[in-house]
Amino acid sequence: MYAVIKTGGKQYKVTVGQKLKVEQIPAELDSQIELNEVLMIADGESVKVGTPLVEGAKVTAKVVAHGRGEKVRIFKMRRRKHYQKRQGHRQNFTQIEIVAIA
């Protein structure tokens, strides 16, 4: 059984027991959260596709950790203009573990 959920502006295909990093969610460690934006649920041969969301479907997840991702380096340059700009960014994330799909 798997589901396609939407969180943080991105879509993820999840199964029970899977751990994944999503955009930061304001929740305490080891707390249960419910993800209500379920786009699709598949259980064997039966597939429910929402328009745009599946009615009454939810995915329960446990918050495992909070952290910051790898540094992304940004370098801008205009040739022959003496313009160079260096910048870096680290995105915050929340690591969750999928507990149940209903």
CSV table of N, CA, C and O in Angstrom, one decimal:
chain,number,residue,atom,x,y,z
A,1,MET,N,0.8,-1.2,0.0
A,1,MET,CA,0.0,0.0,0.0
A,1,MET,C,0.9,1.2,0.0
A,1,MET,O,1.8,1.3,0.7
A,2,TYR,N,0.5,2.2,-0.8
A,2,TYR,CA,1.3,3.5,-0.9
A,2,TYR,C,0.3,4.6,-1.1
A,2,TYR,O,-0.8,4.4,-1.5
A,3,ALA,N,0.8,5.8,-0.8
A,3,ALA,CA,0.0,7.0,-1.0
A,3,ALA,C,0.9,8.1,-1.6
A,3,ALA,O,2.1,8.1,-1.4
A,4,VAL,N,0.3,9.0,-2.3
A,4,VAL,CA,1.0,10.2,-2.8
A,4,VAL,C,0.5,11.4,-2.0
A,4,VAL,O,-0.7,11.7,-2.0
A,5,ILE,N,1.4,12.1,-1.2
A,5,ILE,CA,1.0,13.2,-0.4
A,5,ILE,C,1.6,14.5,-0.9
A,5,ILE,O,2.6,14.4,-1.6
A,6,LYS,N,1.1,15.6,-0.4
A,6,LYS,CA,1.6,16.9,-0.7
A,6,LYS,C,1.9,17.6,0.5
A,6,LYS,O,1.0,17.8,1.4
A,7,THR,N,3.1,18.1,0.7
A,7,THR,CA,3.5,18.9,1.9
A,7,THR,C,4.7,19.8,1.5
A,7,THR,O,5.6,19.3,0.8
A,8,GLY,N,4.6,21.0,1.9
A,8,GLY,CA,5.7,21.9,1.6
A,8,GLY,C,5.8,22.3,0.2
A,8,GLY,O,6.9,22.6,-0.3
A,9,GLY,N,4.7,22.1,-0.6
A,9,GLY,CA,4.8,22.5,-2.0
A,9,GLY,C,5.3,21.4,-2.9
A,9,GLY,O,5.5,21.6,-4.1
A,10,LYS,N,5.6,20.2,-2.3
A,10,LYS,CA,6.2,19.1,-3.1
A,10,LYS,C,5.3,17.9,-2.9
A,10,LYS,O,4.6,17.8,-1.9
A,11,GLN,N,5.4,16.9,-3.8
A,11,GLN,CA,4.7,15.7,-3.7
A,11,GLN,C,5.6,14.5,-3.4
A,11,GLN,O,6.7,14.5,-4.0
A,12,TYR,N,5.2,13.6,-2.6
A,12,TYR,CA,6.0,12.4,-2.2
A,12,TYR,C,5.2,11.2,-2.3
A,12,TYR,O,4.0,11.1,-1.9
A,13,LYS,N,5.8,10.1,-2.8
A,13,LYS,CA,5.2,8.8,-2.8
A,13,LYS,C,5.7,8.1,-1.5
A,13,LYS,O,6.9,7.9,-1.4
A,14,VAL,N,4.8,7.7,-0.6
A,14,VAL,CA,5.2,7.2,0.7
A,14,VAL,C,4.5,5.8,0.9
A,14,VAL,O,3.4,5.5,0.4
A,15,THR,N,5.2,5.0,1.7
A,15,THR,CA,4.7,3.7,2.2
A,15,THR,C,4.9,3.7,3.7
A,15,THR,O,5.7,4.5,4.3
A,16,VAL,N,4.3,2.7,4.4
A,16,VAL,CA,4.4,2.6,5.8
A,16,VAL,C,5.8,2.2,6.2
A,16,VAL,O,6.3,1.3,5.6
A,17,GLY,N,6.3,2.9,7.2
A,17,GLY,CA,7.7,2.6,7.6
A,17,GLY,C,8.8,3.4,6.9
A,17,GLY,O,10.0,3.3,7.3
A,18,GLN,N,8.4,4.1,5.9
A,18,GLN,CA,9.4,4.9,5.2
A,18,GLN,C,9.8,6.2,5.9
A,18,GLN,O,9.0,6.8,6.5
A,19,LYS,N,11.1,6.5,5.9
A,19,LYS,CA,11.5,7.8,6.4
A,19,LYS,C,11.9,8.7,5.3
A,19,LYS,O,12.5,8.3,4.3
A,20,LEU,N,11.5,10.0,5.4
A,20,LEU,CA,11.8,11.0,4.4
A,20,LEU,C,12.0,12.3,5.0
A,20,LEU,O,11.5,12.6,6.1
A,21,LYS,N,12.7,13.2,4.3
A,21,LYS,CA,12.9,14.6,4.7
A,21,LYS,C,12.0,15.5,3.9
A,21,LYS,O,12.0,15.4,2.7
A,22,VAL,N,11.2,16.3,4.6
A,22,VAL,CA,10.3,17.2,4.0
A,22,VAL,C,10.6,18.6,4.5
A,22,VAL,O,11.5,18.8,5.4
A,23,GLU,N,10.0,19.6,3.9
A,23,GLU,CA,10.2,21.0,4.3
A,23,GLU,C,9.8,21.1,5.8
A,23,GLU,O,9.0,20.3,6.3
A,24,GLN,N,10.4,22.0,6.5
A,24,GLN,CA,10.3,22.1,7.9
A,24,GLN,C,8.8,22.2,8.3
A,24,GLN,O,8.0,23.0,7.8
A,25,ILE,N,8.4,21.4,9.3
A,25,ILE,CA,7.1,21.4,9.9
A,25,ILE,C,7.2,21.8,11.4
A,25,ILE,O,8.0,21.2,12.1
A,26,PRO,N,6.4,22.8,11.8
A,26,PRO,CA,6.6,23.2,13.3
A,26,PRO,C,5.9,22.1,14.2
A,26,PRO,O,4.7,22.2,14.4
A,27,ALA,N,6.6,21.1,14.6
A,27,ALA,CA,6.1,20.1,15.5
A,27,ALA,C,7.2,19.6,16.4
A,27,ALA,O,8.4,19.7,16.0
A,28,GLU,N,6.8,19.1,17.5
A,28,GLU,CA,7.8,18.6,18.5
A,28,GLU,C,8.4,17.2,18.1
A,28,GLU,O,7.7,16.5,17.3
A,29,LEU,N,9.6,16.9,18.6
A,29,LEU,CA,10.1,15.6,18.3
A,29,LEU,C,9.3,14.5,18.9
A,29,LEU,O,8.7,14.7,20.0
A,30,ASP,N,9.2,13.3,18.2
A,30,ASP,CA,8.4,12.2,18.6
A,30,ASP,C,6.9,12.4,18.7
A,30,ASP,O,6.2,11.7,19.4
A,31,SER,N,6.4,13.5,18.1
A,31,SER,CA,5.0,13.7,18.1
A,31,SER,C,4.4,13.2,16.8
A,31,SER,O,5.1,13.0,15.8
A,32,GLN,N,3.1,12.9,16.8
A,32,GLN,CA,2.4,12.4,15.7
A,32,GLN,C,1.8,13.6,14.9
A,32,GLN,O,1.2,14.4,15.6
A,33,ILE,N,1.9,13.6,13.6
A,33,ILE,CA,1.3,14.6,12.8
A,33,ILE,C,0.4,13.9,11.7
A,33,ILE,O,0.7,12.8,11.4
A,34,GLU,N,-0.6,14.6,11.3
A,34,GLU,CA,-1.5,14.1,10.3
A,34,GLU,C,-1.3,14.9,9.0
A,34,GLU,O,-1.4,16.1,9.1
A,35,LEU,N,-1.1,14.2,7.9
A,35,LEU,CA,-1.0,14.9,6.6
A,35,LEU,C,-2.3,14.6,5.9
A,35,LEU,O,-2.5,13.5,5.5
A,36,ASN,N,-3.1,15.7,5.7
A,36,ASN,CA,-4.4,15.5,5.1
A,36,ASN,C,-4.4,15.7,3.6
A,36,ASN,O,-5.5,15.4,3.0
A,37,GLU,N,-3.4,16.3,3.1
A,37,GLU,CA,-3.4,16.5,1.6
A,37,GLU,C,-2.9,15.3,0.9
A,37,GLU,O,-1.8,15.1,0.5
A,38,VAL,N,-3.8,14.3,0.7
A,38,VAL,CA,-3.5,13.0,0.1
A,38,VAL,C,-4.1,13.1,-1.3
A,38,VAL,O,-5.3,13.3,-1.5
A,39,LEU,N,-3.2,12.9,-2.3
A,39,LEU,CA,-3.6,13.0,-3.7
A,39,LEU,C,-4.0,11.7,-4.3
A,39,LEU,O,-4.8,11.7,-5.2
A,40,MET,N,-3.4,10.6,-3.8
A,40,MET,CA,-3.8,9.3,-4.3
A,40,MET,C,-3.4,8.2,-3.3
A,40,MET,O,-2.5,8.3,-2.5
A,41,ILE,N,-4.3,7.2,-3.3
A,41,ILE,CA,-4.0,6.0,-2.4
A,41,ILE,C,-4.1,4.7,-3.3
A,41,ILE,O,-5.1,4.6,-4.0
A,42,ALA,N,-3.1,3.9,-3.2
A,42,ALA,CA,-3.2,2.6,-4.0
A,42,ALA,C,-3.0,1.4,-3.0
A,42,ALA,O,-2.0,1.4,-2.2
A,43,ASP,N,-3.9,0.5,-3.1
A,43,ASP,CA,-3.8,-0.7,-2.2
A,43,ASP,C,-4.0,-1.9,-3.1
A,43,ASP,O,-5.1,-2.3,-3.4
A,44,GLY,N,-2.9,-2.5,-3.6
A,44,GLY,CA,-3.0,-3.6,-4.5
A,44,GLY,C,-3.5,-3.2,-5.8
A,44,GLY,O,-3.0,-2.4,-6.5
A,45,GLU,N,-4.7,-3.7,-6.2
A,45,GLU,CA,-5.3,-3.4,-7.5
A,45,GLU,C,-6.2,-2.1,-7.4
A,45,GLU,O,-6.5,-1.5,-8.4
A,46,SER,N,-6.7,-1.8,-6.2
A,46,SER,CA,-7.6,-0.7,-6.1
A,46,SER,C,-6.8,0.6,-6.0
A,46,SER,O,-5.9,0.7,-5.1
A,47,VAL,N,-7.2,1.6,-6.8
A,47,VAL,CA,-6.5,2.9,-6.7
A,47,VAL,C,-7.5,4.0,-6.6
A,47,VAL,O,-8.5,4.0,-7.4
A,48,LYS,N,-7.3,4.9,-5.6
A,48,LYS,CA,-8.2,6.0,-5.5
A,48,LYS,C,-7.4,7.3,-5.8
A,48,LYS,O,-6.4,7.6,-5.2
A,49,VAL,N,-7.9,8.0,-6.8
A,49,VAL,CA,-7.3,9.3,-7.2
A,49,VAL,C,-8.2,10.4,-6.9
A,49,VAL,O,-9.4,10.4,-7.2
A,50,GLY,N,-7.7,11.4,-6.2
A,50,GLY,CA,-8.5,12.6,-5.8
A,50,GLY,C,-8.6,13.6,-6.8
A,50,GLY,O,-7.8,13.6,-7.8
A,51,THR,N,-9.6,14.5,-6.7
A,51,THR,CA,-9.8,15.6,-7.6
A,51,THR,C,-9.9,16.9,-6.8
A,51,THR,O,-11.1,17.3,-6.7
A,52,PRO,N,-9.0,17.5,-6.3
A,52,PRO,CA,-7.6,17.1,-6.3
A,52,PRO,C,-7.2,16.3,-5.1
A,52,PRO,O,-6.1,15.6,-5.1
A,53,LEU,N,-8.0,16.2,-4.0
A,53,LEU,CA,-7.6,15.4,-2.8
A,53,LEU,C,-8.6,14.3,-2.7
A,53,LEU,O,-9.8,14.3,-3.1
A,54,VAL,N,-8.1,13.2,-2.1
A,54,VAL,CA,-9.0,12.0,-1.7
A,54,VAL,C,-9.8,12.4,-0.5
A,54,VAL,O,-9.2,12.8,0.5
A,55,GLU,N,-11.1,12.2,-0.6
A,55,GLU,CA,-12.0,12.5,0.5
A,55,GLU,C,-11.7,11.6,1.7
A,55,GLU,O,-11.7,10.4,1.6
A,56,GLY,N,-11.5,12.2,2.9
A,56,GLY,CA,-11.4,11.4,4.1
A,56,GLY,C,-10.1,10.6,4.3
A,56,GLY,O,-9.9,9.9,5.3
A,57,ALA,N,-9.1,10.8,3.4
A,57,ALA,CA,-7.9,10.1,3.5
A,57,ALA,C,-6.9,10.9,4.3
A,57,ALA,O,-6.9,12.2,4.3
A,58,LYS,N,-6.0,10.2,5.1
A,58,LYS,CA,-5.0,10.9,5.8
A,58,LYS,C,-3.8,10.0,6.0
A,58,LYS,O,-4.0,8.7,6.0
A,59,VAL,N,-2.7,10.5,6.2
A,59,VAL,CA,-1.4,9.8,6.4
A,59,VAL,C,-0.9,10.3,7.8
A,59,VAL,O,-0.8,11.5,8.0
A,60,THR,N,-0.6,9.3,8.7
A,60,THR,CA,-0.1,9.7,10.0
A,60,THR,C,1.4,9.4,10.0
A,60,THR,O,1.9,8.4,9.5
A,61,ALA,N,2.1,10.4,10.5
A,61,ALA,CA,3.6,10.3,10.5
A,61,ALA,C,4.1,10.7,11.9
A,61,ALA,O,3.5,11.5,12.6
A,62,LYS,N,5.3,10.2,12.2
A,62,LYS,CA,6.0,10.6,13.5
A,62,LYS,C,7.2,11.4,13.1
A,62,LYS,O,8.0,11.1,12.2
A,63,VAL,N,7.4,12.5,13.9
A,63,VAL,CA,8.5,13.4,13.7
A,63,VAL,C,9.8,12.8,14.3
A,63,VAL,O,9.8,12.5,15.5
A,64,VAL,N,10.8,12.5,13.5
A,64,VAL,CA,12.0,11.9,13.9
A,64,VAL,C,13.1,12.9,14.3
A,64,VAL,O,13.7,12.8,15.3
A,65,ALA,N,13.3,13.9,13.4
A,65,ALA,CA,14.3,14.8,13.6
A,65,ALA,C,14.1,16.1,12.9
A,65,ALA,O,13.3,16.2,11.9
A,66,HIS,N,14.7,17.2,13.3
A,66,HIS,CA,14.8,18.4,12.6
A,66,HIS,C,16.3,18.7,12.3
A,66,HIS,O,17.2,18.3,13.0
A,67,GLY,N,16.5,19.4,11.2
A,67,GLY,CA,17.9,19.6,10.8
A,67,GLY,C,18.0,20.6,9.7
A,67,GLY,O,17.0,21.3,9.3
A,68,ARG,N,19.2,20.7,9.2
A,68,ARG,CA,19.5,21.6,8.1
A,68,ARG,C,20.2,20.8,7.0
A,68,ARG,O,21.1,20.0,7.3
A,69,GLY,N,19.8,21.0,5.7
A,69,GLY,CA,20.4,20.3,4.6
A,69,GLY,C,21.8,20.7,4.2
A,69,GLY,O,22.4,21.5,4.9
A,70,GLU,N,22.3,20.1,3.1
A,70,GLU,CA,23.6,20.5,2.6
A,70,GLU,C,23.6,21.9,2.1
A,70,GLU,O,22.5,22.4,1.7
A,71,LYS,N,24.7,22.5,2.1
A,71,LYS,CA,24.9,23.9,1.6
A,71,LYS,C,24.8,23.9,0.1
A,71,LYS,O,25.5,23.2,-0.6
A,72,VAL,N,24.0,24.8,-0.4
A,72,VAL,CA,23.9,25.1,-1.8
A,72,VAL,C,24.6,26.3,-2.1
A,72,VAL,O,24.4,27.4,-1.5
A,73,ARG,N,25.6,26.3,-3.0
A,73,ARG,CA,26.4,27.4,-3.3
A,73,ARG,C,25.9,28.1,-4.5
A,73,ARG,O,25.7,27.5,-5.6
A,74,ILE,N,25.7,29.4,-4.4
A,74,ILE,CA,25.2,30.2,-5.6
A,74,ILE,C,26.4,31.1,-6.0
A,74,ILE,O,27.0,31.8,-5.1
A,75,PHE,N,26.7,31.1,-7.3
A,75,PHE,CA,27.8,32.0,-7.8
A,75,PHE,C,27.2,32.7,-9.0
A,75,PHE,O,26.8,32.0,-10.0
A,76,LYS,N,27.2,34.0,-9.0
A,76,LYS,CA,26.8,34.8,-10.1
A,76,LYS,C,27.9,35.6,-10.7
A,76,LYS,O,28.7,36.2,-9.9
A,77,MET,N,28.0,35.7,-12.0
A,77,MET,CA,29.1,36.5,-12.6
A,77,MET,C,28.7,37.0,-13.9
A,77,MET,O,28.0,36.4,-14.7
A,78,ARG,N,29.1,38.3,-14.2
A,78,ARG,CA,28.9,38.9,-15.5
A,78,ARG,C,30.3,39.1,-16.1
A,78,ARG,O,31.2,39.8,-15.5
A,79,ARG,N,30.6,38.4,-17.2
A,79,ARG,CA,31.9,38.5,-17.8
A,79,ARG,C,32.2,39.9,-18.3
A,79,ARG,O,31.3,40.7,-18.7
A,80,ARG,N,33.4,40.3,-18.1
A,80,ARG,CA,34.0,41.6,-18.5
A,80,ARG,C,33.3,42.8,-17.8
A,80,ARG,O,33.5,43.9,-18.2
A,81,LYS,N,32.6,42.6,-16.7
A,81,LYS,CA,32.0,43.7,-16.0
A,81,LYS,C,32.5,43.8,-14.5
A,81,LYS,O,31.9,44.6,-13.8
A,82,HIS,N,33.4,43.0,-14.1
A,82,HIS,CA,33.9,43.0,-12.7
A,82,HIS,C,32.8,42.8,-11.7
A,82,HIS,O,32.8,43.4,-10.7
A,83,TYR,N,31.9,41.9,-12.0
A,83,TYR,CA,30.8,41.6,-11.1
A,83,TYR,C,30.9,40.1,-10.8
A,83,TYR,O,30.8,39.2,-11.7
A,84,GLN,N,31.0,39.8,-9.5
A,84,GLN,CA,31.0,38.5,-9.0
A,84,GLN,C,30.2,38.5,-7.7
A,84,GLN,O,30.4,39.4,-6.8
A,85,LYS,N,29.4,37.5,-7.4
A,85,LYS,CA,28.6,37.5,-6.2
A,85,LYS,C,28.6,36.0,-5.8
A,85,LYS,O,28.2,35.1,-6.5
A,86,ARG,N,29.0,35.8,-4.5
A,86,ARG,CA,28.9,34.4,-3.9
A,86,ARG,C,27.9,34.4,-2.8
A,86,ARG,O,27.8,35.4,-2.0
A,87,GLN,N,27.1,33.4,-2.7
A,87,GLN,CA,26.1,33.2,-1.7
A,87,GLN,C,25.9,31.8,-1.4
A,87,GLN,O,26.2,30.9,-2.2
A,88,GLY,N,25.5,31.5,-0.2
A,88,GLY,CA,25.2,30.1,0.2
A,88,GLY,C,23.9,30.0,0.9
A,88,GLY,O,23.3,31.0,1.4
A,89,HIS,N,23.3,28.8,0.9
A,89,HIS,CA,22.0,28.6,1.6
A,89,HIS,C,21.9,27.2,2.1
A,89,HIS,O,22.3,26.3,1.4
A,90,ARG,N,21.3,27.1,3.3
A,90,ARG,CA,21.0,25.7,3.9
A,90,ARG,C,19.6,25.7,4.3
A,90,ARG,O,19.1,26.5,5.0
A,91,GLN,N,18.8,24.8,3.7
A,91,GLN,CA,17.4,24.7,3.9
A,91,GLN,C,17.1,23.9,5.1
A,91,GLN,O,17.7,22.8,5.3
A,92,ASN,N,16.2,24.3,6.0
A,92,ASN,CA,15.7,23.6,7.1
A,92,ASN,C,14.8,22.4,6.7
A,92,ASN,O,14.1,22.6,5.7
A,93,PHE,N,14.9,21.3,7.4
A,93,PHE,CA,14.0,20.2,7.0
A,93,PHE,C,13.5,19.5,8.3
A,93,PHE,O,14.1,19.7,9.4
A,94,THR,N,12.5,18.7,8.1
A,94,THR,CA,12.0,17.8,9.2
A,94,THR,C,12.0,16.4,8.6
A,94,THR,O,11.5,16.1,7.5
A,95,GLN,N,12.6,15.5,9.4
A,95,GLN,CA,12.6,14.1,9.0
A,95,GLN,C,11.4,13.4,9.7
A,95,GLN,O,11.3,13.5,10.9
A,96,ILE,N,10.6,12.7,8.8
A,96,ILE,CA,9.4,12.0,9.4
A,96,ILE,C,9.4,10.6,9.0
A,96,ILE,O,10.1,10.2,8.0
A,97,GLU,N,8.7,9.8,9.8
A,97,GLU,CA,8.5,8.4,9.5
A,97,GLU,C,7.1,8.1,9.4
A,97,GLU,O,6.3,8.5,10.2
A,98,ILE,N,6.7,7.5,8.3
A,98,ILE,CA,5.3,7.2,8.0
A,98,ILE,C,4.8,6.0,8.9
A,98,ILE,O,5.4,5.0,8.9
A,99,VAL,N,3.7,6.3,9.7
A,99,VAL,CA,3.2,5.3,10.6
A,99,VAL,C,2.0,4.6,10.0
A,99,VAL,O,1.9,3.3,10.1
A,100,ALA,N,1.1,5.3,9.4
A,100,ALA,CA,-0.1,4.7,8.9
A,100,ALA,C,-0.7,5.4,7.8
A,100,ALA,O,-0.5,6.7,7.7
A,101,ILE,N,-1.4,4.7,6.9
A,101,ILE,CA,-2.1,5.3,5.7
A,101,ILE,C,-3.5,4.9,5.8
A,101,ILE,O,-3.8,3.7,5.9
A,102,ALA,N,-4.4,5.9,5.9
A,102,ALA,CA,-5.9,5.5,6.1
A,102,ALA,C,-6.7,6.4,5.1
A,102,ALA,O,-6.4,7.5,4.8
